[in-house]
mmCIF file with all atom_site columns, C-alpha atoms in Angstrom:
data_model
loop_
_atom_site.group_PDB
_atom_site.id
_atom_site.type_symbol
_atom_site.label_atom_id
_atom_site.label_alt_id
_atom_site.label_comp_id
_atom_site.label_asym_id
_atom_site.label_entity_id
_atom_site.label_seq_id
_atom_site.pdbx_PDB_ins_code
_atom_site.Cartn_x
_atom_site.Cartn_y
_atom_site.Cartn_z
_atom_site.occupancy
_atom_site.B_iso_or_equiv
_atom_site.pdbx_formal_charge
_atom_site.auth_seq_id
_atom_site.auth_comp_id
_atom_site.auth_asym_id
_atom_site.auth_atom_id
_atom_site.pdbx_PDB_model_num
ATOM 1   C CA . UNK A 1 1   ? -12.013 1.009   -5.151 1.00 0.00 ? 1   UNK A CA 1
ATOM 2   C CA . UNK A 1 2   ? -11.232 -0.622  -8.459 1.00 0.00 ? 2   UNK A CA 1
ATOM 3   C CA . UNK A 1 3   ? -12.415 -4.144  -9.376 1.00 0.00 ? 3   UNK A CA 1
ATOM 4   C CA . UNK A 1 4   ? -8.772  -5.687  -8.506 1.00 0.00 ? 4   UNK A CA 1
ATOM 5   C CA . UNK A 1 5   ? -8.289  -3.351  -5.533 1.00 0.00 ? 5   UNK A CA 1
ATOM 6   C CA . UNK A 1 6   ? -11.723 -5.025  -4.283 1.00 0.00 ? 6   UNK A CA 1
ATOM 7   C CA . UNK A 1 7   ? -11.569 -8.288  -5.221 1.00 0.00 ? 7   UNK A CA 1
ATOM 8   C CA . UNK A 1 8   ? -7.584  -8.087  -3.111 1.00 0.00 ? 8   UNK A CA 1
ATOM 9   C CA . UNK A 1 9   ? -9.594  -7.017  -0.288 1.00 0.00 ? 9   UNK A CA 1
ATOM 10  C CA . UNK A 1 10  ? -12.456 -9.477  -0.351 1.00 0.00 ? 10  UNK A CA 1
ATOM 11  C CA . UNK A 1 11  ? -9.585  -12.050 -0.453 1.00 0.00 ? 11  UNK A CA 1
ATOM 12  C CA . UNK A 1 12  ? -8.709  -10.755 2.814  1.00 0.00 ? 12  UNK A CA 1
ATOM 13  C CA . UNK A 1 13  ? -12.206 -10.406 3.921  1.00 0.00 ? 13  UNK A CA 1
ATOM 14  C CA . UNK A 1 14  ? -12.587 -14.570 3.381  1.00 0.00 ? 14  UNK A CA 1
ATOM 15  C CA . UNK A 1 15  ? -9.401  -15.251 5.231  1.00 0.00 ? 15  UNK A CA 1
ATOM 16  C CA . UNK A 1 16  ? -10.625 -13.850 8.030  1.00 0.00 ? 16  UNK A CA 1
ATOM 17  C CA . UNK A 1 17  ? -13.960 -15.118 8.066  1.00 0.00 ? 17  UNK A CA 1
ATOM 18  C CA . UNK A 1 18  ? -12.399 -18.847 7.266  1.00 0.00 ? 18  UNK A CA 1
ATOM 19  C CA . UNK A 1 19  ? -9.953  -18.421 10.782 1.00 0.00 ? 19  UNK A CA 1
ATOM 20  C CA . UNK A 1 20  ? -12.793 -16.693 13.061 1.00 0.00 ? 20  UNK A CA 1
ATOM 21  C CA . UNK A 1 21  ? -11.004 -13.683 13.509 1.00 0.00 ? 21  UNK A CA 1
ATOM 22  C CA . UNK A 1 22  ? -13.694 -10.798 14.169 1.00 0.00 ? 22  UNK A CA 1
ATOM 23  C CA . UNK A 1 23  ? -11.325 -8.201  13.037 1.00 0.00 ? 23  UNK A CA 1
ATOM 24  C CA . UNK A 1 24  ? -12.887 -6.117  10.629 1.00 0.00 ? 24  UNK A CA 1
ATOM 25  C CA . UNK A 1 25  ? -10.996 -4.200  7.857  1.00 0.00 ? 25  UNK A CA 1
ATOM 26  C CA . UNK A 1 26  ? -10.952 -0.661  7.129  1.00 0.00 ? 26  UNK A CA 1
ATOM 27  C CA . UNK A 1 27  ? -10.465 1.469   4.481  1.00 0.00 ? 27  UNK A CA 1
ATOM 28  C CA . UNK A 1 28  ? -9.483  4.994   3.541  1.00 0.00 ? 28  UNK A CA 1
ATOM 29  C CA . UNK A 1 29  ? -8.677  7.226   0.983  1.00 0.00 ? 29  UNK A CA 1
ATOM 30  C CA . UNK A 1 30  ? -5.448  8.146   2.553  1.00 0.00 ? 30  UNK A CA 1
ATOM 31  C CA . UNK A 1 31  ? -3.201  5.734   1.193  1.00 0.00 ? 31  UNK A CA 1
ATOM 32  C CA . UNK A 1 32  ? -1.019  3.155   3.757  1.00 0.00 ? 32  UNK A CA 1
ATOM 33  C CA . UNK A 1 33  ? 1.834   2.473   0.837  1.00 0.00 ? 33  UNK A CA 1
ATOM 34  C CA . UNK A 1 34  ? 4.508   3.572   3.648  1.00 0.00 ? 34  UNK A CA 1
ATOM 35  C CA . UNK A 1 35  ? 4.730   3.243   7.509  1.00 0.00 ? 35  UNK A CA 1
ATOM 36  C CA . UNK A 1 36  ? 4.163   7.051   7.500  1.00 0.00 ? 36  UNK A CA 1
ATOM 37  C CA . UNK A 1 37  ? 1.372   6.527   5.577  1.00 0.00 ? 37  UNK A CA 1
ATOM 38  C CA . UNK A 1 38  ? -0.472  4.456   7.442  1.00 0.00 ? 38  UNK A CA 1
ATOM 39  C CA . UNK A 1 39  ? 0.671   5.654   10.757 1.00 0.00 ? 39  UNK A CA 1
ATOM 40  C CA . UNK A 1 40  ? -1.049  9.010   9.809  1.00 0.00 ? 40  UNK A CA 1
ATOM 41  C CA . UNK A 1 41  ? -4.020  6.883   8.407  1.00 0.00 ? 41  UNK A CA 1
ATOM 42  C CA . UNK A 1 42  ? -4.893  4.788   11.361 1.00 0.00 ? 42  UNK A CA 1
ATOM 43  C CA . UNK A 1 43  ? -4.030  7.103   13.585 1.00 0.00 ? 43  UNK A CA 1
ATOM 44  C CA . UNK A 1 44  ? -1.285  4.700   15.518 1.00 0.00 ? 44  UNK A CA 1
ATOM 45  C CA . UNK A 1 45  ? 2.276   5.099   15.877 1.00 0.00 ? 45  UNK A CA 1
ATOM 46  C CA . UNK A 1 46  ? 4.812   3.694   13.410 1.00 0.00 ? 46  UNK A CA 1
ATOM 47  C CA . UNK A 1 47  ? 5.462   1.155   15.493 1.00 0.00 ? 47  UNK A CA 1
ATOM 48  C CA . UNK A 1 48  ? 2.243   -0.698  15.714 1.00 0.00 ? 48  UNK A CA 1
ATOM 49  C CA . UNK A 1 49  ? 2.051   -0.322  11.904 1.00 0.00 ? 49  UNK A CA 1
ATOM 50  C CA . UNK A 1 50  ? 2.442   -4.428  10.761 1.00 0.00 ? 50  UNK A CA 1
ATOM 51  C CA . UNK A 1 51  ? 4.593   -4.875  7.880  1.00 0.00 ? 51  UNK A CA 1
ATOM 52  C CA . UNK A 1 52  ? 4.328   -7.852  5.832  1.00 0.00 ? 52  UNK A CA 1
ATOM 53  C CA . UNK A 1 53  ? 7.052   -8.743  3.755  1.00 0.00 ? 53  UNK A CA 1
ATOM 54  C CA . UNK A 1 54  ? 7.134   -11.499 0.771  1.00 0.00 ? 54  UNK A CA 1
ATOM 55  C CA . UNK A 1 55  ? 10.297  -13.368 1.373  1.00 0.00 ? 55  UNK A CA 1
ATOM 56  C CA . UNK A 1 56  ? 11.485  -15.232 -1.605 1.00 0.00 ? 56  UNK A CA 1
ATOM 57  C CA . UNK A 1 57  ? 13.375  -18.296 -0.899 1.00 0.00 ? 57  UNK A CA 1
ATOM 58  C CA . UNK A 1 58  ? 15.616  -21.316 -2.187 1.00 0.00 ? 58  UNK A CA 1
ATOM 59  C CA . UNK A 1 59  ? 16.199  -19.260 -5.563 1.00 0.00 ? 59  UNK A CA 1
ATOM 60  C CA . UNK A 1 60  ? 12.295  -18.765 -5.775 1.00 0.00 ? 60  UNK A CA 1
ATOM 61  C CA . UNK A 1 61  ? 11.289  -22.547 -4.939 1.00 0.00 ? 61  UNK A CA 1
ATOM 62  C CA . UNK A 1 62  ? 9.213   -21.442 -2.140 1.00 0.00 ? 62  UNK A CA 1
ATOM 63  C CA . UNK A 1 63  ? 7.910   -17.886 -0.350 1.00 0.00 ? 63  UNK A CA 1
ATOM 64  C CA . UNK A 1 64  ? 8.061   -17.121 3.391  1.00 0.00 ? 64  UNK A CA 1
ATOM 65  C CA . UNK A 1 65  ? 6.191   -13.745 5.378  1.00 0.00 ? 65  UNK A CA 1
ATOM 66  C CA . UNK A 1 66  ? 8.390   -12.088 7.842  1.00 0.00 ? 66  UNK A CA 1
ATOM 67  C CA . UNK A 1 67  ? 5.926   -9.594  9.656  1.00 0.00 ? 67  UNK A CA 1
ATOM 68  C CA . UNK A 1 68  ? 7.641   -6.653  11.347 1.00 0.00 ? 68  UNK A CA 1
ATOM 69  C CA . UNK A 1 69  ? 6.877   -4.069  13.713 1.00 0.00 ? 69  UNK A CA 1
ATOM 70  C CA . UNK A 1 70  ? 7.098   -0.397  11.344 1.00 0.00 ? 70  UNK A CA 1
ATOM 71  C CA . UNK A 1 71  ? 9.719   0.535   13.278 1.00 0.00 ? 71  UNK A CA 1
ATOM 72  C CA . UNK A 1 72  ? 12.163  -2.398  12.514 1.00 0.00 ? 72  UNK A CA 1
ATOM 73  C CA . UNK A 1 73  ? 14.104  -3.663  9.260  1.00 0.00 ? 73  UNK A CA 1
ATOM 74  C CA . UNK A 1 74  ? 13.938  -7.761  8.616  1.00 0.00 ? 74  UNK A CA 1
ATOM 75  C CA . UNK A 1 75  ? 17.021  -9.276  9.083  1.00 0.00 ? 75  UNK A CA 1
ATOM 76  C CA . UNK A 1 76  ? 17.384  -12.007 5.843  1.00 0.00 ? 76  UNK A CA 1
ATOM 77  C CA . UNK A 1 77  ? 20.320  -13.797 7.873  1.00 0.00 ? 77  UNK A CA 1
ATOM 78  C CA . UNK A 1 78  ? 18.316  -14.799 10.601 1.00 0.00 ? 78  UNK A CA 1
ATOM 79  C CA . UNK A 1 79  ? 15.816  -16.164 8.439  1.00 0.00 ? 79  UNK A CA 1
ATOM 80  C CA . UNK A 1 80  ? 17.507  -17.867 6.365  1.00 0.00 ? 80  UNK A CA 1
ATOM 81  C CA . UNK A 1 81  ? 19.129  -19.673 9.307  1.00 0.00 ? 81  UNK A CA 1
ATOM 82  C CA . UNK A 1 82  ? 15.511  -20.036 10.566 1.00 0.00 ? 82  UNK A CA 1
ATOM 83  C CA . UNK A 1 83  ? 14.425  -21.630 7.185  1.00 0.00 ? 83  UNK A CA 1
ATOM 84  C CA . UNK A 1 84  ? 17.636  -23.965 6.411  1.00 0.00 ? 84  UNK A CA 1
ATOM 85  C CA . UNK A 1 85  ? 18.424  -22.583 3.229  1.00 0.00 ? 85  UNK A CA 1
ATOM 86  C CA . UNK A 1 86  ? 21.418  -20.469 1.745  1.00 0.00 ? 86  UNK A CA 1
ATOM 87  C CA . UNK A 1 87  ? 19.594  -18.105 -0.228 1.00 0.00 ? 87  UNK A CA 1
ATOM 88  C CA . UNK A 1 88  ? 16.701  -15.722 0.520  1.00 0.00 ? 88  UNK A CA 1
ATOM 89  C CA . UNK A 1 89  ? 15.903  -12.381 -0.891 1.00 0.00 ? 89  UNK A CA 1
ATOM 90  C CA . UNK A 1 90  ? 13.061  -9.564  -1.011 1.00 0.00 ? 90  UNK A CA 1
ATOM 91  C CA . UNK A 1 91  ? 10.589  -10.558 -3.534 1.00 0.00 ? 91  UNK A CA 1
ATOM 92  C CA . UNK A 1 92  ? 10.660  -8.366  -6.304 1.00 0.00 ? 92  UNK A CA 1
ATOM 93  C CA . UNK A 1 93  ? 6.928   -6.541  -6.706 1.00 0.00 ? 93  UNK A CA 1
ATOM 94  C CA . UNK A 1 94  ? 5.653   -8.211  -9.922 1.00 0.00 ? 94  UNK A CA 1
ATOM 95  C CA . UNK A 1 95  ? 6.863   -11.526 -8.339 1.00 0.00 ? 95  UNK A CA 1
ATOM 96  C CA . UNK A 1 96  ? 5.056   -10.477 -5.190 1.00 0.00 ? 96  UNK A CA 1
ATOM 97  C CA . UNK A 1 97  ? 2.043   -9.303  -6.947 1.00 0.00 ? 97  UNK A CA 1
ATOM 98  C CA . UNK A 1 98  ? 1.823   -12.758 -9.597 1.00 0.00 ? 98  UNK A CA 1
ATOM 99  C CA . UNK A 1 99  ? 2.932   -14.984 -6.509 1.00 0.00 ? 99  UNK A CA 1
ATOM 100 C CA . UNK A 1 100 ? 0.010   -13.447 -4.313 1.00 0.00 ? 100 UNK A CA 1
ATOM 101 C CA . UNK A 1 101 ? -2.283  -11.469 -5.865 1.00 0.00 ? 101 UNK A CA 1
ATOM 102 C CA . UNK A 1 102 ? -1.370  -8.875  -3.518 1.00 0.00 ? 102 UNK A CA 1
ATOM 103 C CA . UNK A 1 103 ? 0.625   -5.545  -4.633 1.00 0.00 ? 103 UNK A CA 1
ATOM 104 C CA . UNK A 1 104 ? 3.354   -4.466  -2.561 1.00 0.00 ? 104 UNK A CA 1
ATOM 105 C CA . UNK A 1 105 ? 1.941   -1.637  0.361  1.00 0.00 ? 105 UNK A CA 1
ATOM 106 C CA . UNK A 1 106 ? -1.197  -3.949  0.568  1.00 0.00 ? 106 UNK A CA 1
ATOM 107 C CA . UNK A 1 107 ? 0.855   -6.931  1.381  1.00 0.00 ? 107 UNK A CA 1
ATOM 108 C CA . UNK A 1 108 ? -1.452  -8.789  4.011  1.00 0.00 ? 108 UNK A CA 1
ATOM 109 C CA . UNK A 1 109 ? -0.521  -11.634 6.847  1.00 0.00 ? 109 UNK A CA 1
ATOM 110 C CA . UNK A 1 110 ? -2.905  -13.915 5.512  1.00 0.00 ? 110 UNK A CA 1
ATOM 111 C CA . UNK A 1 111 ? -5.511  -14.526 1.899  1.00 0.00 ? 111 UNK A CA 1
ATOM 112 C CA . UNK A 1 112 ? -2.860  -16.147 0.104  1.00 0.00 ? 112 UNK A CA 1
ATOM 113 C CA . UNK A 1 113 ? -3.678  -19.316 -2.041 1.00 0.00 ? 113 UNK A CA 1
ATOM 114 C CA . UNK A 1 114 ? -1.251  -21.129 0.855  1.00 0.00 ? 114 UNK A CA 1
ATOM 115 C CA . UNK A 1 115 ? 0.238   -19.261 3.501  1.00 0.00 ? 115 UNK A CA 1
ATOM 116 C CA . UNK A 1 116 ? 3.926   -18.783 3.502  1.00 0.00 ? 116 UNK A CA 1
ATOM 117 C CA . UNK A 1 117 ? 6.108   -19.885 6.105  1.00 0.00 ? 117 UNK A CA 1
ATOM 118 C CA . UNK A 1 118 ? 5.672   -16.651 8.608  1.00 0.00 ? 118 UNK A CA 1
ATOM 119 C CA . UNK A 1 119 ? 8.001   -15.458 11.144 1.00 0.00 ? 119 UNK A CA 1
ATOM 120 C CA . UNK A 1 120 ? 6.660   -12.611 13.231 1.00 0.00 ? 120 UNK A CA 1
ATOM 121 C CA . UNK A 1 121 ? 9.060   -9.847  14.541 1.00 0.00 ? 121 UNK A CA 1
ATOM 122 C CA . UNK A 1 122 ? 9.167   -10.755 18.450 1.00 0.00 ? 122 UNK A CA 1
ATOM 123 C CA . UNK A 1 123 ? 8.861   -6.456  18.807 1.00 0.00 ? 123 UNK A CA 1
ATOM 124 C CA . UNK A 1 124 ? 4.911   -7.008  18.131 1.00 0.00 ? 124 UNK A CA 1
ATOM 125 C CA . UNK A 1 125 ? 3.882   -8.544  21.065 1.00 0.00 ? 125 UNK A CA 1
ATOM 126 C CA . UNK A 1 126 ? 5.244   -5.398  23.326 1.00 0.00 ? 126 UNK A CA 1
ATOM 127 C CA . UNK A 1 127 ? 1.927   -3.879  21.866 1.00 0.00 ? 127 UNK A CA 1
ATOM 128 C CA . UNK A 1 128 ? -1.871  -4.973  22.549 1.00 0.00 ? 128 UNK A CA 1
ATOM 129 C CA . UNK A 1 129 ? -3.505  -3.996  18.672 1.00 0.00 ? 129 UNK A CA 1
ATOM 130 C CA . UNK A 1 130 ? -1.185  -3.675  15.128 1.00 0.00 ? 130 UNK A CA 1
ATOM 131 C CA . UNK A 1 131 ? -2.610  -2.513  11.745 1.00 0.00 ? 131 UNK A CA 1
ATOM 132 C CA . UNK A 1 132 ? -1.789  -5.081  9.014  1.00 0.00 ? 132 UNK A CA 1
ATOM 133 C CA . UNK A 1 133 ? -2.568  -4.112  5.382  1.00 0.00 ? 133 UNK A CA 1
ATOM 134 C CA . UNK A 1 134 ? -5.723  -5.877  3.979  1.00 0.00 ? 134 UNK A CA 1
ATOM 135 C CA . UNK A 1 135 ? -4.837  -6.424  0.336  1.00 0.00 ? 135 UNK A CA 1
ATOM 136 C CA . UNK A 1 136 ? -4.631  -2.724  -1.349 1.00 0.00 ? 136 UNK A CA 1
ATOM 137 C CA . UNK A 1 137 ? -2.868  0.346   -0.051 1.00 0.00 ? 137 UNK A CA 1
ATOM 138 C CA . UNK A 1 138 ? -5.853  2.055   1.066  1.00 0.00 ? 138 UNK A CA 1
ATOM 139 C CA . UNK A 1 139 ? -7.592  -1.232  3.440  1.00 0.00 ? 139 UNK A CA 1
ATOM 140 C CA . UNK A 1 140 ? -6.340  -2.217  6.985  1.00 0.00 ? 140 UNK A CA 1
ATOM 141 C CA . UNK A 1 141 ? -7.696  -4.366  9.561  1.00 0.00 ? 141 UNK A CA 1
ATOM 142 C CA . UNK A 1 142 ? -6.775  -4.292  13.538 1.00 0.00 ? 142 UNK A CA 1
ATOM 143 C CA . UNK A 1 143 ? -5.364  -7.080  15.426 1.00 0.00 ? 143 UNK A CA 1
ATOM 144 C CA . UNK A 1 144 ? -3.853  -8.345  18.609 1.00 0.00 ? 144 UNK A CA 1
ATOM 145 C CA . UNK A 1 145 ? -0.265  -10.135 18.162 1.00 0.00 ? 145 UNK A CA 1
ATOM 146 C CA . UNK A 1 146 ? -1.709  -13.190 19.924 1.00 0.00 ? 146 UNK A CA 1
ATOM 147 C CA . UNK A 1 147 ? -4.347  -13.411 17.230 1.00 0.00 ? 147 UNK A CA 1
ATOM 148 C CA . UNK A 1 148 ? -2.038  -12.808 14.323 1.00 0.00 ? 148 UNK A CA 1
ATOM 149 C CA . UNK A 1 149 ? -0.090  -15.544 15.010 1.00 0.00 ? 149 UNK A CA 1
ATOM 150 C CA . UNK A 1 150 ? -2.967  -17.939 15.266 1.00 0.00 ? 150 UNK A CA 1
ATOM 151 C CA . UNK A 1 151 ? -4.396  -16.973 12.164 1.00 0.00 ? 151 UNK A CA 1
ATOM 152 C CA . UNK A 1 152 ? -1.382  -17.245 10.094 1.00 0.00 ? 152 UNK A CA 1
ATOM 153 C CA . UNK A 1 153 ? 0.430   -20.122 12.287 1.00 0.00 ? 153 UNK A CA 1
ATOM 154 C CA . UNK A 1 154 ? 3.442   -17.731 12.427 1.00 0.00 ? 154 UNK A CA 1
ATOM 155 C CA . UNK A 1 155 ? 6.118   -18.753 14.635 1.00 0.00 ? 155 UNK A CA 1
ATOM 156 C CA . UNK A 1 156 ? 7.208   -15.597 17.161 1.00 0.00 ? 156 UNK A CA 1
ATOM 157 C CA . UNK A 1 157 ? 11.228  -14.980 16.259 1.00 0.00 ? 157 UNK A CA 1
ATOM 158 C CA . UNK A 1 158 ? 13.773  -12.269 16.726 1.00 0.00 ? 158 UNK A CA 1
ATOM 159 C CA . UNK A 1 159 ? 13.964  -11.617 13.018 1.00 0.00 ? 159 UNK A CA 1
ATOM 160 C CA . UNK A 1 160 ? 14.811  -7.828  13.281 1.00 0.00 ? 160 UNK A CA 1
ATOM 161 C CA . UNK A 1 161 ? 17.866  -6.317  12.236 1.00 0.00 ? 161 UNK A CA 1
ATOM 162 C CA . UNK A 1 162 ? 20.141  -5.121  15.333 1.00 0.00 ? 162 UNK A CA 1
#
């Protein structure tokens, strides 16, 4: 690992600590950049992979974190209606990486300097562990869906496309 790639990670590592979640985070040289990836990585089905997605909204006044099973694609609609406000799109990567410090296919749930609103895709809690990226594309960390909403104060929603 890089200086950036660990100081991304350590980021994570702190956010942890600072909730009192004993998950501890992995990392391989396989990279985790797609769901493939890091369904082949960890060793879990696509599924269980966590994907955290930088959400930017308001024309860019403020960022939310929709976190989605592997499986499913975020539904911006829903958000939006979720949020109040009439615009939302993906954040593009060099907004994602300046906003966050985080580059897109290390995206984490939490280590930001203030967490995003999150919505988390109500598919997750069907299973008892996901793998959420932990800052680079080669770190992960296991965690239970009850636990990943207490740590990042997400709110549980149907936020998946149909």
């Amino acid at each position: 690992m890089n200086n950036e790639e660990y100081m991304s990670v350590e980021k994570v590592r702190r956010a942890l600590a600072g909730t009192g979640c004993a998950s501890e985070i992995r990392v391989t040289d396989a990279t985790i950049f797609t769901v493939a990836d890091a369904s082949a990585a960890v060793g879990a089905p696509e599924c269980e992979i966590l994907k955290s997605i930088l959400l930017s909204a308001a024309h860019g006044k403020f960022f939310a974190l929709a976190l989605m099973s592997g499986t499913n694609r975020v539904d911006t609609k829903k958000i939006k209606k979720l949020l109040g406000v009439s615009a939302l799109t993906f954040a593009q990567p060099e907004v994602c990486t300046e906003w966050s410090g985080f580059r897109p296919g290390g995206v984490p749930p939490i280590g930001y300097p203030q967490q995003p609103q999150t919505f988390i895709d109500a598919d997750i809690f069907s299973y008892s562990t996901v793998w959420a990226a932990a800052g680079t594309d080669h770190a992960f960390f296991p965690v239970t869906p009850d636990e990943l909403m207490r740590i990042t104060g997400g709110i549980k929603a149907d936020i998946k496309k149909d």
